[in-house]
mmCIF file of C-alpha atoms in Angstrom:
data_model
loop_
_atom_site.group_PDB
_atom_site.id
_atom_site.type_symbol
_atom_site.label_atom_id
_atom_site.label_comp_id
_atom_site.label_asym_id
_atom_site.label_seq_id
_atom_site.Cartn_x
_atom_site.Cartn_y
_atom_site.Cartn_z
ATOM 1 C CA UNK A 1 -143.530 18.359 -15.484
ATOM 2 C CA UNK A 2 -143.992 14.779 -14.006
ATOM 3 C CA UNK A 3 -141.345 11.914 -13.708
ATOM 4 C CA UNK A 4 -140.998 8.889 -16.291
ATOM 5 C CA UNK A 5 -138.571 6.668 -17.292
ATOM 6 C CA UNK A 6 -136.961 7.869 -20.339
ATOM 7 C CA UNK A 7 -136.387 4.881 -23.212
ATOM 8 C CA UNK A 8 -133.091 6.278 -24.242
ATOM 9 C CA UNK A 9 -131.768 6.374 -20.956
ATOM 10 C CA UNK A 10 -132.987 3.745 -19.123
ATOM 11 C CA UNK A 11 -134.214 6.119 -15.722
ATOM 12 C CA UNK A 12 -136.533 7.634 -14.279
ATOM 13 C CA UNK A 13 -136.085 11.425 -15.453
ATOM 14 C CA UNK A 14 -137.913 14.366 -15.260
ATOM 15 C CA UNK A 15 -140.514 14.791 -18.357
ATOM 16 C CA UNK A 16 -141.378 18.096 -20.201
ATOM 17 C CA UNK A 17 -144.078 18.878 -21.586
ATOM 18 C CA UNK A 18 -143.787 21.733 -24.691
ATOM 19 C CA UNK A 19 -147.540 23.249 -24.802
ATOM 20 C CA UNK A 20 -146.785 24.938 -28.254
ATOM 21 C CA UNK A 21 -145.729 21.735 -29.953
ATOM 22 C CA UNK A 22 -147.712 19.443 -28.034
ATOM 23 C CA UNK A 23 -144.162 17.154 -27.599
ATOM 24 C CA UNK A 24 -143.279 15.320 -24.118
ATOM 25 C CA UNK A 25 -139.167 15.656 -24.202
ATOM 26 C CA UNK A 26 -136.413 13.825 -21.662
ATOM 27 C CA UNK A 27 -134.836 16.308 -20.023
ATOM 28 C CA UNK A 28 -131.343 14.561 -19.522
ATOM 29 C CA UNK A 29 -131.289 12.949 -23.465
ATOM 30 C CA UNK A 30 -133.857 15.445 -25.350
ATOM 31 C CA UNK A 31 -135.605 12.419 -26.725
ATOM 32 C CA UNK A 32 -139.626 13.302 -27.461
ATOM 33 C CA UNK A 33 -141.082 10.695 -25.998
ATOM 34 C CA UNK A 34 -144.719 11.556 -27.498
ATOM 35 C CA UNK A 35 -145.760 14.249 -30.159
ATOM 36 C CA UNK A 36 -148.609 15.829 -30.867
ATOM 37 C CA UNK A 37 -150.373 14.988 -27.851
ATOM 38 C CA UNK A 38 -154.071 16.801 -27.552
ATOM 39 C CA UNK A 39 -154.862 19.191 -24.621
ATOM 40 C CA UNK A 40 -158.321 18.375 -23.085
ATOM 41 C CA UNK A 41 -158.268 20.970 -20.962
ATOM 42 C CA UNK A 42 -160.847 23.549 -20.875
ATOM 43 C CA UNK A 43 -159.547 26.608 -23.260
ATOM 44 C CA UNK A 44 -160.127 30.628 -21.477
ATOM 45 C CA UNK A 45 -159.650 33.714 -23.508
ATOM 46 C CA UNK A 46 -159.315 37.252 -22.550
ATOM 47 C CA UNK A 47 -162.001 39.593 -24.666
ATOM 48 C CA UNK A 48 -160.748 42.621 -22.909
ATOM 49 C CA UNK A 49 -159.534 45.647 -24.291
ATOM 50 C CA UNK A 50 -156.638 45.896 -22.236
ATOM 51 C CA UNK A 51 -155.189 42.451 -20.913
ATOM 52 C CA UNK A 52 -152.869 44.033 -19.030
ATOM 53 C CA UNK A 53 -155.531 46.434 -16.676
ATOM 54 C CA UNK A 54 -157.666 45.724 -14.004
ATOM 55 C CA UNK A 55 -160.894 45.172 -16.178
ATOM 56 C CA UNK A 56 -159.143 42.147 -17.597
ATOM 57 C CA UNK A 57 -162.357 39.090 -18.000
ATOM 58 C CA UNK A 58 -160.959 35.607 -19.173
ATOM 59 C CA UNK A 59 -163.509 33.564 -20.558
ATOM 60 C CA UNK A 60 -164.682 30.177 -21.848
ATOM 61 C CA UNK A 61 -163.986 30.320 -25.624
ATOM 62 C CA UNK A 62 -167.500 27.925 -26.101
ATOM 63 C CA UNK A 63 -168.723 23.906 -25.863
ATOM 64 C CA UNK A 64 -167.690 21.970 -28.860
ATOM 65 C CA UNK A 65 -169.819 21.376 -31.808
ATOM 66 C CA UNK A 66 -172.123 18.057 -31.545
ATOM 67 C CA UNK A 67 -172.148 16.192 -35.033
ATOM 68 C CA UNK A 68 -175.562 14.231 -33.590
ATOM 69 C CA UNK A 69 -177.727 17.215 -33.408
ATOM 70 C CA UNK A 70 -178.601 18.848 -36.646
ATOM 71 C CA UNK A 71 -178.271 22.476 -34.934
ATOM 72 C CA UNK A 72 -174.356 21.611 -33.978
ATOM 73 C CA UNK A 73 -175.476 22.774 -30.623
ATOM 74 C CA UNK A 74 -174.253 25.732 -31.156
ATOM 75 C CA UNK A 75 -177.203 28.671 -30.674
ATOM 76 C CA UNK A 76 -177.724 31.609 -28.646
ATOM 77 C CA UNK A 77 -179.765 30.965 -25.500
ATOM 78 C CA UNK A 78 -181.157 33.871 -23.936
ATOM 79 C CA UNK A 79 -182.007 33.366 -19.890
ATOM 80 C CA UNK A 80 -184.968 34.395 -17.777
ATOM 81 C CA UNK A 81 -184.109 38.039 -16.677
ATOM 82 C CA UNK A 82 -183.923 37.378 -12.546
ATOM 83 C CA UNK A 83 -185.205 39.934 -10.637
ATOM 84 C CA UNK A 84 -182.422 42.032 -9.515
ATOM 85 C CA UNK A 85 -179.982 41.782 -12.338
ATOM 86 C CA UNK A 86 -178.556 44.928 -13.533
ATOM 87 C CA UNK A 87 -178.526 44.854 -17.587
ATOM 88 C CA UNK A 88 -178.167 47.628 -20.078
ATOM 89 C CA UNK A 89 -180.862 45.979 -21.580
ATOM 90 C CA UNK A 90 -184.584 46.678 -20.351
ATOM 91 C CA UNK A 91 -186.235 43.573 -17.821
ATOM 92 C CA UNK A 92 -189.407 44.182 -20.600
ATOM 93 C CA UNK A 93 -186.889 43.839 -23.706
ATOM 94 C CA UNK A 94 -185.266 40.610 -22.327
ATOM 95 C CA UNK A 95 -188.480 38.922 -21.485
ATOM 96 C CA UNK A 96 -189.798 39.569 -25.214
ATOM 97 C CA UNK A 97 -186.564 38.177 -26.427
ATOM 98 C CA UNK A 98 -187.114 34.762 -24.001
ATOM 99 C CA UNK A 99 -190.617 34.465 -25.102
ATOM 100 C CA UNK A 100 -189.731 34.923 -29.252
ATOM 101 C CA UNK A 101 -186.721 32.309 -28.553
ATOM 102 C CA UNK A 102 -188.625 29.325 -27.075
ATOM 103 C CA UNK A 103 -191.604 29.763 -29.895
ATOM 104 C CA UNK A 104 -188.533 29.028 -32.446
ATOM 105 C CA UNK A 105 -186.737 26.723 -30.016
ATOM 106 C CA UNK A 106 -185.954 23.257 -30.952
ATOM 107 C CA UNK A 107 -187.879 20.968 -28.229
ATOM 108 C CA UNK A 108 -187.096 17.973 -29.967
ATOM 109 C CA UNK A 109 -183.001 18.761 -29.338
ATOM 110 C CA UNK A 110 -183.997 19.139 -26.089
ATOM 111 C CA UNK A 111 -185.391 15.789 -25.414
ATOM 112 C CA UNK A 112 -182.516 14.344 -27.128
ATOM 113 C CA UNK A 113 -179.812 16.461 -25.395
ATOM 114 C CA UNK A 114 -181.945 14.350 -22.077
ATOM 115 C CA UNK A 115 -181.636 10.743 -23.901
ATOM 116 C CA UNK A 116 -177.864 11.726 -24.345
ATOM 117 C CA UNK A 117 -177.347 12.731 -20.576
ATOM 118 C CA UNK A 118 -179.490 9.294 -19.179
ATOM 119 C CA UNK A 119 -177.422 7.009 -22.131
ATOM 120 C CA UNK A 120 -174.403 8.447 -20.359
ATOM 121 C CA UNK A 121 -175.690 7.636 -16.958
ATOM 122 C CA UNK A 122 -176.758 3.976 -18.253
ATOM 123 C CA UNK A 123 -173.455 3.508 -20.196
ATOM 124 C CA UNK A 124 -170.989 4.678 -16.450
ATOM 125 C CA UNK A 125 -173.408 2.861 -14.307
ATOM 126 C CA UNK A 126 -172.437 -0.686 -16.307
ATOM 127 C CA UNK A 127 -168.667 0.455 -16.588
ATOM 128 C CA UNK A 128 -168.556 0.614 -20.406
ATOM 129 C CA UNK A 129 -166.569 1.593 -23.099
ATOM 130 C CA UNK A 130 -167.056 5.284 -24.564
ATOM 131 C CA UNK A 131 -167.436 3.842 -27.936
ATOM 132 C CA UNK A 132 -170.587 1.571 -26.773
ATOM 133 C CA UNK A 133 -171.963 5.538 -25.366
ATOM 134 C CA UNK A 134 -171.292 7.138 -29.068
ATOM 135 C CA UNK A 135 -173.031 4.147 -30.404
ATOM 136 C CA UNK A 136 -176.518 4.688 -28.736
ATOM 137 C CA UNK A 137 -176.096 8.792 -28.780
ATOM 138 C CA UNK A 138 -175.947 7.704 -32.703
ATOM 139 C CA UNK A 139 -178.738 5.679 -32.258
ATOM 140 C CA UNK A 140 -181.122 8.153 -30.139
ATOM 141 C CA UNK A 141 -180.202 10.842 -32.961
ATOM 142 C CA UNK A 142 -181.901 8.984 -35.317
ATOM 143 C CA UNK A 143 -184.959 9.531 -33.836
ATOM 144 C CA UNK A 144 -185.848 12.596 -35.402
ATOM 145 C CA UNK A 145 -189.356 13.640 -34.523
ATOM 146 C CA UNK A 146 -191.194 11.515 -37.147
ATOM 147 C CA UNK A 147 -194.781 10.304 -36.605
ATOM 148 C CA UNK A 148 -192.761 6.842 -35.862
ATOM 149 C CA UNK A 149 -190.033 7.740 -34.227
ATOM 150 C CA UNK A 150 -191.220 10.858 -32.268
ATOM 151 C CA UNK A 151 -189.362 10.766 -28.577
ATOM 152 C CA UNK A 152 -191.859 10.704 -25.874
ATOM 153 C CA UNK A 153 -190.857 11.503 -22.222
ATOM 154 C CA UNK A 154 -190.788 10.068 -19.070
ATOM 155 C CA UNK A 155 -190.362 6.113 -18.788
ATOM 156 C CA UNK A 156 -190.491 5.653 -22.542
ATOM 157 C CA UNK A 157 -187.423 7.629 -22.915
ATOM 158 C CA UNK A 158 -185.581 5.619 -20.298
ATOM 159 C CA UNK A 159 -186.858 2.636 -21.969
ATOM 160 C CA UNK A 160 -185.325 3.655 -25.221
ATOM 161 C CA UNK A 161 -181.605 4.655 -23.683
ATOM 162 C CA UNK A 162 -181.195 1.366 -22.035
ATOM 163 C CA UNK A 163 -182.542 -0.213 -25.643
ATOM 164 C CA UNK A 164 -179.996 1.939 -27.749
ATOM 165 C CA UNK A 165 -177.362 0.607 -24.855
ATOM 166 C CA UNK A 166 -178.259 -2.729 -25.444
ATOM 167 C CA UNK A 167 -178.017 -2.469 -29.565
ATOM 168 C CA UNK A 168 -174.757 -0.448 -29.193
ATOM 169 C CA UNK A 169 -172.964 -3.595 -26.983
ATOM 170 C CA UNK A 170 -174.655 -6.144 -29.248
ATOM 171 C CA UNK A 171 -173.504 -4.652 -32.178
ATOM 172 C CA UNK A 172 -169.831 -3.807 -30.807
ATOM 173 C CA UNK A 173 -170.031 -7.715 -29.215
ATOM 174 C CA UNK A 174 -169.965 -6.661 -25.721
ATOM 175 C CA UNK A 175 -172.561 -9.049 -24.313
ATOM 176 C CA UNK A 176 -174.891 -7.193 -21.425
ATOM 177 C CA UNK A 177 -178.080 -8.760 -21.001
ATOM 178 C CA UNK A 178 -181.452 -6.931 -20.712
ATOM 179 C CA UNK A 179 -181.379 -7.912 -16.863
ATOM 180 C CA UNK A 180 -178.341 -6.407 -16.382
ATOM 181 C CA UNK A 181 -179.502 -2.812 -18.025
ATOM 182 C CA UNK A 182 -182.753 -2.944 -16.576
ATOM 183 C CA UNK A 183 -181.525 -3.233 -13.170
ATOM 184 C CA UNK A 184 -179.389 0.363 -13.726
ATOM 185 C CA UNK A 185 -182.070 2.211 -16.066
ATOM 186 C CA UNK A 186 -184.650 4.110 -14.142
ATOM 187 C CA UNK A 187 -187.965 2.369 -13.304
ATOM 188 C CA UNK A 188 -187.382 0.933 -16.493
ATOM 189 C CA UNK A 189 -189.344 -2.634 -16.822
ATOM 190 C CA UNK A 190 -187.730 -5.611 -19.329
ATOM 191 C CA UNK A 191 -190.935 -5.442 -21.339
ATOM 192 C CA UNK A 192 -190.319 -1.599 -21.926
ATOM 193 C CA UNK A 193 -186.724 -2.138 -22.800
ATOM 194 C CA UNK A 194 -187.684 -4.950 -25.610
ATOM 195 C CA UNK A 195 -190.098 -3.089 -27.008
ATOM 196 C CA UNK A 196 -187.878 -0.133 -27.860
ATOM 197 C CA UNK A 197 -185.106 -2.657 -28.748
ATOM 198 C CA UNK A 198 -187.814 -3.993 -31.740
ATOM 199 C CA UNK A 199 -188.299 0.013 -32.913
ATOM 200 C CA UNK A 200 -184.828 0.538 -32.995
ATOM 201 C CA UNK A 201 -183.716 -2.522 -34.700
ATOM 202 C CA UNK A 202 -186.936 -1.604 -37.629
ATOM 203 C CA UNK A 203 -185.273 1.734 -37.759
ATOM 204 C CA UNK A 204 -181.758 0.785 -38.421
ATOM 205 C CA UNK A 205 -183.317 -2.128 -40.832
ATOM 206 C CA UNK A 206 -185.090 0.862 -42.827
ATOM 207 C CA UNK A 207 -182.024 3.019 -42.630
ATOM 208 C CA UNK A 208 -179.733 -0.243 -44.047
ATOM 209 C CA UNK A 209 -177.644 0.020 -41.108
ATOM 210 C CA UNK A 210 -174.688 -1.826 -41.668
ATOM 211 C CA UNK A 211 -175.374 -4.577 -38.830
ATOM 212 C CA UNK A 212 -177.132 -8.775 -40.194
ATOM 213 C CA UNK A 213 -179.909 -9.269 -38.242
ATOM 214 C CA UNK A 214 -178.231 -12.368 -36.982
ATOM 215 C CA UNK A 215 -175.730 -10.686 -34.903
ATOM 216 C CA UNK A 216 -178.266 -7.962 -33.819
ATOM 217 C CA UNK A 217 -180.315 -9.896 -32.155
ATOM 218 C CA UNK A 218 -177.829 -12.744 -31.129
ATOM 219 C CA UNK A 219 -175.916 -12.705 -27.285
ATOM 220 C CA UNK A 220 -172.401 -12.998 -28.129
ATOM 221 C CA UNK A 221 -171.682 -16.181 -26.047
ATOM 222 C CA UNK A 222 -168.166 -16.447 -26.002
ATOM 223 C CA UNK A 223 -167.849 -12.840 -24.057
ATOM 224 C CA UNK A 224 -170.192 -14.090 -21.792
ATOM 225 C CA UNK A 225 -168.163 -17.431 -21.174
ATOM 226 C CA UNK A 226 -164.813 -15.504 -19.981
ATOM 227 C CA UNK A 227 -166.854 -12.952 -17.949
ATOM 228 C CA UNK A 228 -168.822 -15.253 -16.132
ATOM 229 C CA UNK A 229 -166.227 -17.824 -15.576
ATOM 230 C CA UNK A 230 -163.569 -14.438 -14.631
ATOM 231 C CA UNK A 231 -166.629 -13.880 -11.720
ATOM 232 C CA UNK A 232 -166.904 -17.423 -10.484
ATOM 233 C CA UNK A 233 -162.971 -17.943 -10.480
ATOM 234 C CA UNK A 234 -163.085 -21.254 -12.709
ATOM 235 C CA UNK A 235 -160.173 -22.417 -14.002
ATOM 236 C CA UNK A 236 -158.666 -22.057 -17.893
ATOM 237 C CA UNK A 237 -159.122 -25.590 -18.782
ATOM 238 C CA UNK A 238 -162.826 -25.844 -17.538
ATOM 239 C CA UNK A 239 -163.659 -22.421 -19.331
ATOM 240 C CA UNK A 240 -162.086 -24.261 -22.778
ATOM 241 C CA UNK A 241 -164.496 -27.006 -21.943
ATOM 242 C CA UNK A 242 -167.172 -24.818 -21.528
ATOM 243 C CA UNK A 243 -166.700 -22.647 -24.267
ATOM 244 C CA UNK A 244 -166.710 -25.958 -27.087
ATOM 245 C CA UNK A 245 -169.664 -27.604 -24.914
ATOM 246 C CA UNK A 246 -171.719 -24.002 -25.738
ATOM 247 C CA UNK A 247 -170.470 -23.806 -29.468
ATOM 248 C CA UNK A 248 -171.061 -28.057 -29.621
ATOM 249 C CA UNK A 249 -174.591 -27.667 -28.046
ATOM 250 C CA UNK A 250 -175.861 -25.258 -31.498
ATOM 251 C CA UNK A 251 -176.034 -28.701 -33.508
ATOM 252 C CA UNK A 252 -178.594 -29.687 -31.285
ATOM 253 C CA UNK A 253 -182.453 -28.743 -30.707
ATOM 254 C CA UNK A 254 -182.093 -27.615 -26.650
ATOM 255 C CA UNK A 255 -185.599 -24.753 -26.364
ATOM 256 C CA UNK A 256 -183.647 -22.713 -24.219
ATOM 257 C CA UNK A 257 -181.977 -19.280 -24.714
ATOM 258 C CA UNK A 258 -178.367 -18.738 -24.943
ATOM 259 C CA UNK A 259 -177.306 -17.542 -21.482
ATOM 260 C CA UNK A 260 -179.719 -20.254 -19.638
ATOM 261 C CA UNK A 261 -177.455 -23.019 -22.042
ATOM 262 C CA UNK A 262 -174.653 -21.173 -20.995
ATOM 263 C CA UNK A 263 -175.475 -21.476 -17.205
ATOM 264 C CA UNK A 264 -176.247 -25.071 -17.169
ATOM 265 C CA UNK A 265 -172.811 -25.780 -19.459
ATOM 266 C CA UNK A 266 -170.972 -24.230 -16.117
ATOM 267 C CA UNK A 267 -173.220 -26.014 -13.398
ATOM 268 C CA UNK A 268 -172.140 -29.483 -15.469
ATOM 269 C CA UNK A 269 -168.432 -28.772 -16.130
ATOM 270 C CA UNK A 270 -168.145 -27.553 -12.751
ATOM 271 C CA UNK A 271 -169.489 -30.576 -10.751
ATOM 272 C CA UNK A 272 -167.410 -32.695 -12.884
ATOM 273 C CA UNK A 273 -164.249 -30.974 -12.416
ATOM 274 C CA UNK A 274 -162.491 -31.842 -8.835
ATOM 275 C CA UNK A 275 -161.606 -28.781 -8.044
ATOM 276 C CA UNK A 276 -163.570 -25.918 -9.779
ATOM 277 C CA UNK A 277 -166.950 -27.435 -8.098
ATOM 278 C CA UNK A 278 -169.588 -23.865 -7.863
ATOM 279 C CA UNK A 279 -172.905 -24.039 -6.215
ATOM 280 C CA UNK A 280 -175.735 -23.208 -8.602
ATOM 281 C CA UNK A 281 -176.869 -20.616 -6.172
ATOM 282 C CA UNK A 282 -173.159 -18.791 -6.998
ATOM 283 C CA UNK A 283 -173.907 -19.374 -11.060
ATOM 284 C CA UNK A 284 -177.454 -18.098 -10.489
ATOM 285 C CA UNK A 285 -176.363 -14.931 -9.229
ATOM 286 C CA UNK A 286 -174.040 -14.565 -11.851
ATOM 287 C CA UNK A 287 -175.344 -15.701 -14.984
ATOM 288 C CA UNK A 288 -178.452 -14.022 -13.903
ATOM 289 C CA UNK A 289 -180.689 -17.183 -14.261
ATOM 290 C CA UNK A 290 -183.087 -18.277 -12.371
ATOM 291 C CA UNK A 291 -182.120 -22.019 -9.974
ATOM 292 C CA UNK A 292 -185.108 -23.420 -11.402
ATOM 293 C CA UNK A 293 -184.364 -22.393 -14.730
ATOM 294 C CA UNK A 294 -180.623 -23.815 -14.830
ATOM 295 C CA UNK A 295 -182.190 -26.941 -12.944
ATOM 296 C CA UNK A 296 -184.822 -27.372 -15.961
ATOM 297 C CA UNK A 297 -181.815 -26.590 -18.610
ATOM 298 C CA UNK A 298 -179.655 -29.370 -17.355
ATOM 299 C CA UNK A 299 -182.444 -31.564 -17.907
ATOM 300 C CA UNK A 300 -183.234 -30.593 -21.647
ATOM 301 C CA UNK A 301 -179.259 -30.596 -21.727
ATOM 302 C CA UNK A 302 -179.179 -34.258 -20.371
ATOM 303 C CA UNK A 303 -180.073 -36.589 -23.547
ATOM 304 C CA UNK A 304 -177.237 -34.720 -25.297
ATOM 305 C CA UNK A 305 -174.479 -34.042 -22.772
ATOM 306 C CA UNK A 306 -172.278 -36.837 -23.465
ATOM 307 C CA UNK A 307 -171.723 -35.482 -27.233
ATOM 308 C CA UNK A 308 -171.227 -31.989 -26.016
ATOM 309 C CA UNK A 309 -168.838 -32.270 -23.397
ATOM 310 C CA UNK A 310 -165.367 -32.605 -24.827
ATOM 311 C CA UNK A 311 -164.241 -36.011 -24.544
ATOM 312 C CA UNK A 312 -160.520 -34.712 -23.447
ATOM 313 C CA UNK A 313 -162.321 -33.460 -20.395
ATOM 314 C CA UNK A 314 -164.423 -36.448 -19.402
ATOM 315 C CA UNK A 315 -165.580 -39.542 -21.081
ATOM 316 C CA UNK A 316 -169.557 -40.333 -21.857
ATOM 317 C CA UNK A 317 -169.637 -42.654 -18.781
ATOM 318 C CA UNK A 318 -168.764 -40.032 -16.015
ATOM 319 C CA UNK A 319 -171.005 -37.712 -17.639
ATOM 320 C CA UNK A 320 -173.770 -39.644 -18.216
ATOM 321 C CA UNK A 321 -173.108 -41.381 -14.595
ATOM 322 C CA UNK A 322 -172.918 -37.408 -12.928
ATOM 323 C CA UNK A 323 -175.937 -35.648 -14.189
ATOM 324 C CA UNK A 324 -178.176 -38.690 -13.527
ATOM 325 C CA UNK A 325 -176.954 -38.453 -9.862
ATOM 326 C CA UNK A 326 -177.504 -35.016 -9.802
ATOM 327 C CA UNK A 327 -180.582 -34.892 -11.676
ATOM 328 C CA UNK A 328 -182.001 -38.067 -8.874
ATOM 329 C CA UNK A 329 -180.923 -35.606 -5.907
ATOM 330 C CA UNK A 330 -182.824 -32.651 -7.227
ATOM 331 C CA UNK A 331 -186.194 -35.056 -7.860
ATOM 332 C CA UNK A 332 -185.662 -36.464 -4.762
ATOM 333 C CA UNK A 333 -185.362 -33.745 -3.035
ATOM 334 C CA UNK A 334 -188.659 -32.375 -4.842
ATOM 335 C CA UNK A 335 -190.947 -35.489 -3.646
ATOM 336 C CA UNK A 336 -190.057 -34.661 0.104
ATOM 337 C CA UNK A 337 -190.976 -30.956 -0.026
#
């Protein structure tokens, strides 16, 4: 029983909870508040002949079925006799019976049962939705111990976790960078990562997986505006100016990638605004971008920054005016190193 405040009437009142209808009911009113509701707790059965003697053995009725693995996981799995357990069954017998099951065992389930555990690991480590975890489970599953898409232990298996992590958010448009999963997956390089990203996406392209290739292989921008500007504490009307100066700046030919566009769209807005000023060491660390890199992009951004920035926001003179000053500072400051 735990304490809520009842809709009918208006209090806090003691909730009960009926286990055999799965209902929540007010106990002043009698109003269910919520039916049906699903028990996750862990389910124990007694298997003894008499429940109510002293022989009485409650159990675990068994895991739960696992759609991704063609065996259910469901199957008998017979342990290494130890060396002073008691058994009706003969130390000899048991071994045999060991020995026979790992010549039929699945070894492939095994390695994916791993991929699962370290997608998991990946997935909690970057604070993400369960759905983006079924996602790249899904994923690893379809790697089914072809000559093409055999798994392979060790780094190459980490490398294809954080990949199916990466597909799963890009897919689901929850923008994480490579960066960002490479810096939780285990010893786990950005080269690695890619590569696995390019098998996956020619596996799902065989398999007609319902994703374009355009939004596969495309950073969802926009998420990436409101979590980077939530980080840096900018203000709603510079992240609407930043968020039409990123979709304004696709018209134009700027050889840079998304996020580094993205990170030189906040330096600018930022040093115009008054008030929402941020260093571009501050953006760097966020954004994950290198100085240099935003530096270079706010050059290449330059020619064109007086048609992308919103003219509500500032007008072409200030804009123009600003980044030449700042652009003069950062030369100057390169001729006296």
């Amino acid at each position: 029983m735990e304490e809520e405040t009842c809709l009918d009437c208006k209090r806090a009142t003691i909730m009960v909870i009926d286990h055999s209808s799965g209902d929540t009911i007010c106990s002043e009113c009698g109003l269910v508040l919520e039916a049906h509701i699903i028990d996750f707790f862990e389910e124990w059965r007694t298997f003894a002949s008499d429940d109510n003697g002293s022989d009485r053995d409650p159990n675990r009725v068994g895991a739960p079925t696992n759609p991704l693995l063609k065996s259910g996981d469901l199957a008998t799995v017979i342990e290494k006799p130890k060396e002073n357990a008691s058994s009706f069954v003969s130390k000899e017998e048991i071994s045999t019976l060991y020995r026979a099951q790992n010549q039929v065992k699945n070894h492939e389930e095994d390695l994916i049962r791993k991929a699962f555990g370290e997608t998991q690991r990946i997935t909690e480590a970057l604070d993400l939705h369960i759905k983006i975890k079924s996602r790249a489970c899904e994923i690893i599953s379809r790697f089914d111990g072809h000559a093409n898409t055999k798994l392979r232990r060790g780094k190459k298996l980490n490398a294809l976790c954080a990949a199916s992590v990466s597909t799963a958010c890009r897919e689901l448009n929850l923008s994480r960078t490579l960066k960002e999963i490479s810096m939780v997956a285990n010893g786990v390089s950005l080269k690695d990562i890619h590569k696995q990203a390019l098998v996956i996406k020619h596996l799902l392209e065989s398999e007609q997986a319902s994703v374009s290739g355009a939004n596969a292989s495309t950073i969802n921008t926009g998420e990436l505006v409101r979590r980077f500007c939530s980080k840096l504490d900018i203000g709603q009307r510079e992240i609407k100016a930043i968020r039409e100066a990123v979709e304004k700046s696709a018209n134009f030919v700027i050889r840079r990638n998304p996020k580094s566009i993205l990170a030189a769209v906040i330096f600018i807005i930022s040093h115009i605004s008054q008030t929402n000023k941020r260093p571009i060491r501050e953006i760097a660390i966020v954004s994950k971008v290198v100085e240099n890199t935003i530096k270079n992009s706010v050059k290449d951004i330059f020619p064109c920054a007086s048609k992308i920035i919103p003219n509500w926001y500032a007008c072409e003179e200030d804009v123009i005016k600003k980044l030449r000053d700042i652009i003069a500072s950062w030369d100057s400051a390169k001729l006296s190193v």
